[in-house]
Amino acid sequence: MFEQAYEKFMKDHLHRRTGERLRRLKQGHQYGEKLLLEHVWYPAFGHFEKLHPEYEVRDFRSGVRYLDAAYVHDGFRIALEADGYSPHYREISRDMFADERDRQNDLVIDGWRILRFSVDRLKQQPRDCQRRLQQLMGKCLGEWEMQKGLGLEERELVRKAMRLGGMIKIADAQECLGVSDRTAQKWLQVLLKKRILIPHSGRTRIHSYLLVSNQYGMLLD
């Protein structure tokens, strides 16, 4: 079952690609990458819909990098990496070591969710890897559903609060929406009633609010 689905999956992507993206798929998708799909992704979900092998991304320095696999959904993106233990990691230079960390940091800043598995773990404990992937997928889908339930102004205020470290004041809401003090309070009260915000300061009149949970960070994507 897997081999047939995998063969079709790879043929479809090989057919769509040209140039460097095609070369990278032919050369970069090897043992560890296939193991990731065979032992984790396919047993967890039974299909390859919205999954892309050797997915091209651009970093903040205008460089091109490739992910082993990427799940690209309308509301979120998950990067999957299979890391083999080899002499390469013992002999890597300090600059290359730093560059690999920068690469992952850039992905996080750009809104990616990332899961990295060692090849040994993929072979020896595939169920544990599947569980982690399913948990992350469930979390992302839940956040996406929550996002769809918010109006434009509400989403903008949540984004603003996240950028301010989780706290938002009435003046911040005014600036964000370009509205009056009274209208800003109204929208903050809407989020308060939905239990997305809680009061932070003020008794008779709330002056600032806190996000209930950092789960709403997905709205920044």
mmCIF file of C-alpha atoms in Angstrom:
data_model
loop_
_atom_site.group_PDB
_atom_site.id
_atom_site.type_symbol
_atom_site.label_atom_id
_atom_site.label_comp_id
_atom_site.label_asym_id
_atom_site.label_seq_id
_atom_site.Cartn_x
_atom_site.Cartn_y
_atom_site.Cartn_z
ATOM 1 C CA MET A 1 0.000 0.000 0.000
ATOM 2 C CA PHE A 2 2.705 2.489 1.002
ATOM 3 C CA GLU A 3 4.965 1.738 -1.961
ATOM 4 C CA GLN A 4 2.196 2.349 -4.487
ATOM 5 C CA ALA A 5 1.117 5.601 -2.844
ATOM 6 C CA TYR A 6 4.741 6.696 -2.443
ATOM 7 C CA GLU A 7 5.594 5.998 -6.082
ATOM 8 C CA LYS A 8 2.634 8.061 -7.281
ATOM 9 C CA PHE A 9 3.469 10.844 -4.805
ATOM 10 C CA MET A 10 7.053 11.110 -6.050
ATOM 11 C CA LYS A 11 6.094 10.890 -9.731
ATOM 12 C CA ASP A 12 3.613 13.735 -9.304
ATOM 13 C CA HIS A 13 6.228 16.002 -7.738
ATOM 14 C CA LEU A 14 8.972 15.038 -10.190
ATOM 15 C CA HIS A 15 6.627 15.858 -13.057
ATOM 16 C CA ARG A 16 5.876 19.335 -11.665
ATOM 17 C CA ARG A 17 9.454 20.421 -11.045
ATOM 18 C CA THR A 18 12.194 21.802 -13.251
ATOM 19 C CA GLY A 19 15.751 23.067 -12.879
ATOM 20 C CA GLU A 20 17.321 23.161 -9.437
ATOM 21 C CA ARG A 21 14.105 22.140 -7.693
ATOM 22 C CA LEU A 22 13.975 18.972 -9.795
ATOM 23 C CA ARG A 23 17.668 18.204 -9.237
ATOM 24 C CA ARG A 24 17.273 18.693 -5.503
ATOM 25 C CA LEU A 25 14.319 16.324 -5.343
ATOM 26 C CA LYS A 26 16.208 13.618 -7.249
ATOM 27 C CA GLN A 27 19.376 13.941 -5.166
ATOM 28 C CA GLY A 28 18.112 15.130 -1.803
ATOM 29 C CA HIS A 29 15.265 12.715 -1.220
ATOM 30 C CA GLN A 30 17.135 9.666 0.023
ATOM 31 C CA TYR A 31 17.005 7.012 2.749
ATOM 32 C CA GLY A 32 16.156 9.195 5.752
ATOM 33 C CA GLU A 33 13.537 11.210 3.901
ATOM 34 C CA LYS A 34 11.751 8.102 2.639
ATOM 35 C CA LEU A 35 11.942 6.562 6.103
ATOM 36 C CA LEU A 36 10.186 9.630 7.506
ATOM 37 C CA LEU A 37 7.285 9.121 5.104
ATOM 38 C CA GLU A 38 7.134 5.332 5.391
ATOM 39 C CA HIS A 39 7.438 4.979 9.168
ATOM 40 C CA VAL A 40 5.764 8.165 10.359
ATOM 41 C CA TRP A 41 3.710 10.238 7.933
ATOM 42 C CA TYR A 42 1.878 7.522 6.000
ATOM 43 C CA PRO A 43 1.019 5.318 9.019
ATOM 44 C CA ALA A 44 -0.227 8.431 10.840
ATOM 45 C CA PHE A 45 -2.475 9.796 8.068
ATOM 46 C CA GLY A 46 -2.715 7.270 5.218
ATOM 47 C CA HIS A 47 -2.204 9.830 2.427
ATOM 48 C CA PHE A 48 0.236 12.452 1.114
ATOM 49 C CA GLU A 49 -2.235 15.260 0.475
ATOM 50 C CA LYS A 50 -0.664 18.727 0.940
ATOM 51 C CA LEU A 51 2.724 17.157 1.707
ATOM 52 C CA HIS A 52 5.743 18.275 -0.341
ATOM 53 C CA PRO A 53 9.127 16.498 -0.476
ATOM 54 C CA GLU A 54 12.307 18.617 -0.557
ATOM 55 C CA TYR A 55 10.293 21.807 -0.150
ATOM 56 C CA GLU A 56 11.995 25.039 -1.170
ATOM 57 C CA VAL A 57 11.975 27.994 1.247
ATOM 58 C CA ARG A 58 13.751 31.347 1.137
ATOM 59 C CA ASP A 59 15.446 32.653 4.249
ATOM 60 C CA PHE A 60 15.822 36.238 5.446
ATOM 61 C CA ARG A 61 19.148 36.599 3.627
ATOM 62 C CA SER A 62 17.540 35.762 0.272
ATOM 63 C CA GLY A 63 19.088 32.301 0.310
ATOM 64 C CA VAL A 64 17.307 29.136 -0.828
ATOM 65 C CA ARG A 65 17.035 26.156 1.495
ATOM 66 C CA TYR A 66 15.182 22.859 1.303
ATOM 67 C CA LEU A 67 13.110 21.056 3.913
ATOM 68 C CA ASP A 68 13.018 17.256 3.908
ATOM 69 C CA ALA A 69 9.220 17.460 3.809
ATOM 70 C CA ALA A 70 6.643 20.188 4.348
ATOM 71 C CA TYR A 71 2.931 20.072 5.047
ATOM 72 C CA VAL A 72 1.382 23.231 3.599
ATOM 73 C CA HIS A 73 -2.144 23.910 4.825
ATOM 74 C CA ASP A 74 -4.280 26.994 4.223
ATOM 75 C CA GLY A 75 -3.787 28.077 7.833
ATOM 76 C CA PHE A 76 -0.383 26.710 8.874
ATOM 77 C CA ARG A 77 2.827 25.018 7.732
ATOM 78 C CA ILE A 78 4.756 22.143 9.301
ATOM 79 C CA ALA A 79 8.399 21.423 8.466
ATOM 80 C CA LEU A 80 9.604 17.829 8.913
ATOM 81 C CA GLU A 81 13.275 16.876 9.085
ATOM 82 C CA ALA A 82 14.993 13.472 9.275
ATOM 83 C CA ASP A 83 18.481 13.772 10.768
ATOM 84 C CA GLY A 84 20.997 10.987 10.322
ATOM 85 C CA TYR A 85 23.850 10.604 12.804
ATOM 86 C CA SER A 86 27.028 10.711 10.740
ATOM 87 C CA PRO A 87 30.631 11.967 10.851
ATOM 88 C CA HIS A 88 29.312 15.132 9.182
ATOM 89 C CA TYR A 89 27.901 16.303 12.510
ATOM 90 C CA ARG A 90 31.152 15.617 14.355
ATOM 91 C CA GLU A 91 33.288 17.416 11.781
ATOM 92 C CA ILE A 92 31.012 20.367 11.053
ATOM 93 C CA SER A 93 32.626 23.810 11.327
ATOM 94 C CA ARG A 94 31.457 26.425 13.814
ATOM 95 C CA ASP A 95 30.093 28.571 10.983
ATOM 96 C CA MET A 96 28.098 25.671 9.545
ATOM 97 C CA PHE A 97 26.827 24.775 13.009
ATOM 98 C CA ALA A 98 25.649 28.371 13.530
ATOM 99 C CA ASP A 99 24.123 28.485 10.039
ATOM 100 C CA GLU A 100 21.994 25.412 10.732
ATOM 101 C CA ARG A 101 20.624 27.063 13.888
ATOM 102 C CA ASP A 102 19.964 30.284 11.979
ATOM 103 C CA ARG A 103 18.075 28.267 9.374
ATOM 104 C CA GLN A 104 15.722 26.815 11.963
ATOM 105 C CA ASN A 105 15.279 30.168 13.709
ATOM 106 C CA ASP A 106 14.351 31.799 10.393
ATOM 107 C CA LEU A 107 11.673 29.167 9.833
ATOM 108 C CA VAL A 108 10.180 29.760 13.278
ATOM 109 C CA ILE A 109 10.147 33.527 12.736
ATOM 110 C CA ASP A 110 8.397 32.953 9.420
ATOM 111 C CA GLY A 111 5.613 31.018 11.152
ATOM 112 C CA TRP A 112 6.674 27.417 10.533
ATOM 113 C CA ARG A 113 6.079 24.613 13.024
ATOM 114 C CA ILE A 114 9.044 22.228 13.049
ATOM 115 C CA LEU A 115 9.487 18.567 13.973
ATOM 116 C CA ARG A 116 12.915 16.913 13.739
ATOM 117 C CA PHE A 117 13.430 13.174 14.113
ATOM 118 C CA SER A 118 16.659 11.212 14.172
ATOM 119 C CA VAL A 119 16.878 8.345 11.694
ATOM 120 C CA ASP A 120 17.467 5.988 14.630
ATOM 121 C CA ARG A 121 14.223 7.143 16.237
ATOM 122 C CA LEU A 122 12.335 6.715 12.958
ATOM 123 C CA LYS A 123 13.522 3.107 12.741
ATOM 124 C CA GLN A 124 13.319 2.095 16.383
ATOM 125 C CA GLN A 125 10.383 4.086 17.772
ATOM 126 C CA PRO A 126 8.122 5.015 14.851
ATOM 127 C CA ARG A 127 4.934 5.017 16.958
ATOM 128 C CA ASP A 128 6.393 7.666 19.239
ATOM 129 C CA CYS A 129 7.235 9.799 16.196
ATOM 130 C CA GLN A 130 3.736 9.289 14.789
ATOM 131 C CA ARG A 131 2.211 10.373 18.103
ATOM 132 C CA ARG A 132 4.213 13.602 18.150
ATOM 133 C CA LEU A 133 3.252 14.394 14.576
ATOM 134 C CA GLN A 134 -0.432 13.699 15.226
ATOM 135 C CA GLN A 135 -0.376 15.861 18.355
ATOM 136 C CA LEU A 136 1.142 18.780 16.469
ATOM 137 C CA MET A 137 -1.290 18.357 13.579
ATOM 138 C CA GLY A 138 -4.240 18.317 15.976
ATOM 139 C CA LYS A 139 -2.990 21.436 17.739
ATOM 140 C CA CYS A 140 -2.488 23.310 14.468
ATOM 141 C CA LEU A 141 -5.889 22.309 13.103
ATOM 142 C CA GLY A 142 -7.553 23.371 16.356
ATOM 143 C CA GLU A 143 -5.864 26.772 16.258
ATOM 144 C CA TRP A 144 -6.829 27.197 12.619
ATOM 145 C CA GLU A 145 -10.475 26.444 13.410
ATOM 146 C CA MET A 146 -10.338 28.982 16.237
ATOM 147 C CA GLN A 147 -8.847 31.560 13.883
ATOM 148 C CA LYS A 148 -11.690 31.113 11.402
ATOM 149 C CA GLY A 149 -14.142 31.945 14.195
ATOM 150 C CA LEU A 150 -12.709 35.450 14.728
ATOM 151 C CA GLY A 151 -13.605 38.548 12.768
ATOM 152 C CA LEU A 152 -11.041 40.751 11.051
ATOM 153 C CA GLU A 153 -10.802 43.283 13.895
ATOM 154 C CA GLU A 154 -10.510 40.515 16.486
ATOM 155 C CA ARG A 155 -7.683 38.802 14.601
ATOM 156 C CA GLU A 156 -5.821 42.094 14.237
ATOM 157 C CA LEU A 157 -6.065 42.762 17.972
ATOM 158 C CA VAL A 158 -4.778 39.279 18.805
ATOM 159 C CA ARG A 159 -1.863 39.793 16.417
ATOM 160 C CA LYS A 160 -1.131 43.132 18.056
ATOM 161 C CA ALA A 161 -1.230 41.612 21.535
ATOM 162 C CA MET A 162 1.144 38.829 20.479
ATOM 163 C CA ARG A 163 3.602 41.359 19.077
ATOM 164 C CA LEU A 164 3.448 43.237 22.380
ATOM 165 C CA GLY A 165 4.328 40.141 24.382
ATOM 166 C CA GLY A 166 0.774 39.096 25.228
ATOM 167 C CA MET A 167 -0.508 42.359 26.740
ATOM 168 C CA ILE A 168 -2.537 45.036 24.966
ATOM 169 C CA LYS A 169 -3.755 48.442 26.158
ATOM 170 C CA ILE A 170 -6.706 50.470 24.922
ATOM 171 C CA ALA A 171 -4.323 52.899 23.219
ATOM 172 C CA ASP A 172 -2.674 49.965 21.423
ATOM 173 C CA ALA A 173 -6.071 48.806 20.171
ATOM 174 C CA GLN A 174 -6.895 52.325 18.966
ATOM 175 C CA GLU A 175 -3.657 52.502 17.008
ATOM 176 C CA CYS A 176 -4.090 48.998 15.618
ATOM 177 C CA LEU A 177 -7.637 49.513 14.317
ATOM 178 C CA GLY A 178 -7.536 53.271 13.720
ATOM 179 C CA VAL A 179 -10.653 53.810 15.826
ATOM 180 C CA SER A 180 -11.817 55.876 18.795
ATOM 181 C CA ASP A 181 -11.183 55.028 22.437
ATOM 182 C CA ARG A 182 -14.773 53.850 22.836
ATOM 183 C CA THR A 183 -14.715 51.612 19.754
ATOM 184 C CA ALA A 184 -11.368 50.115 20.788
ATOM 185 C CA GLN A 185 -12.839 49.246 24.189
ATOM 186 C CA LYS A 186 -15.813 47.620 22.470
ATOM 187 C CA TRP A 187 -13.602 45.269 20.444
ATOM 188 C CA LEU A 188 -11.471 44.431 23.472
ATOM 189 C CA GLN A 189 -14.642 43.587 25.379
ATOM 190 C CA VAL A 190 -15.672 41.229 22.577
ATOM 191 C CA LEU A 191 -12.406 39.306 23.030
ATOM 192 C CA LEU A 192 -12.895 39.418 26.797
ATOM 193 C CA LYS A 193 -16.332 37.796 26.484
ATOM 194 C CA LYS A 194 -14.865 35.110 24.212
ATOM 195 C CA ARG A 195 -12.262 34.435 26.939
ATOM 196 C CA ILE A 196 -9.407 35.185 24.589
ATOM 197 C CA LEU A 197 -8.404 38.151 26.769
ATOM 198 C CA ILE A 198 -8.502 38.627 30.543
ATOM 199 C CA PRO A 199 -8.228 41.907 32.503
ATOM 200 C CA HIS A 200 -4.690 42.938 33.424
ATOM 201 C CA SER A 201 -5.083 46.318 35.131
ATOM 202 C CA GLY A 202 -7.905 48.566 36.266
ATOM 203 C CA ARG A 203 -10.919 47.904 38.474
ATOM 204 C CA THR A 204 -13.808 50.137 37.488
ATOM 205 C CA ARG A 205 -12.312 50.557 34.008
ATOM 206 C CA ILE A 206 -9.949 48.018 32.461
ATOM 207 C CA HIS A 207 -6.857 49.713 31.044
ATOM 208 C CA SER A 208 -4.943 46.689 29.739
ATOM 209 C CA TYR A 209 -5.625 43.061 28.835
ATOM 210 C CA LEU A 210 -3.665 39.808 28.645
ATOM 211 C CA LEU A 211 -3.997 36.960 26.162
ATOM 212 C CA VAL A 212 -5.284 33.866 27.928
ATOM 213 C CA SER A 213 -2.811 31.574 26.148
ATOM 214 C CA ASN A 214 0.055 31.804 23.681
ATOM 215 C CA GLN A 215 -1.836 29.303 21.493
ATOM 216 C CA TYR A 216 -3.160 32.323 19.608
ATOM 217 C CA GLY A 217 0.305 32.885 18.168
ATOM 218 C CA MET A 218 -0.863 30.987 15.082
ATOM 219 C CA LEU A 219 -2.815 34.119 14.147
ATOM 220 C CA LEU A 220 0.467 35.845 13.349
ATOM 221 C CA ASP A 221 0.970 33.646 10.279
#
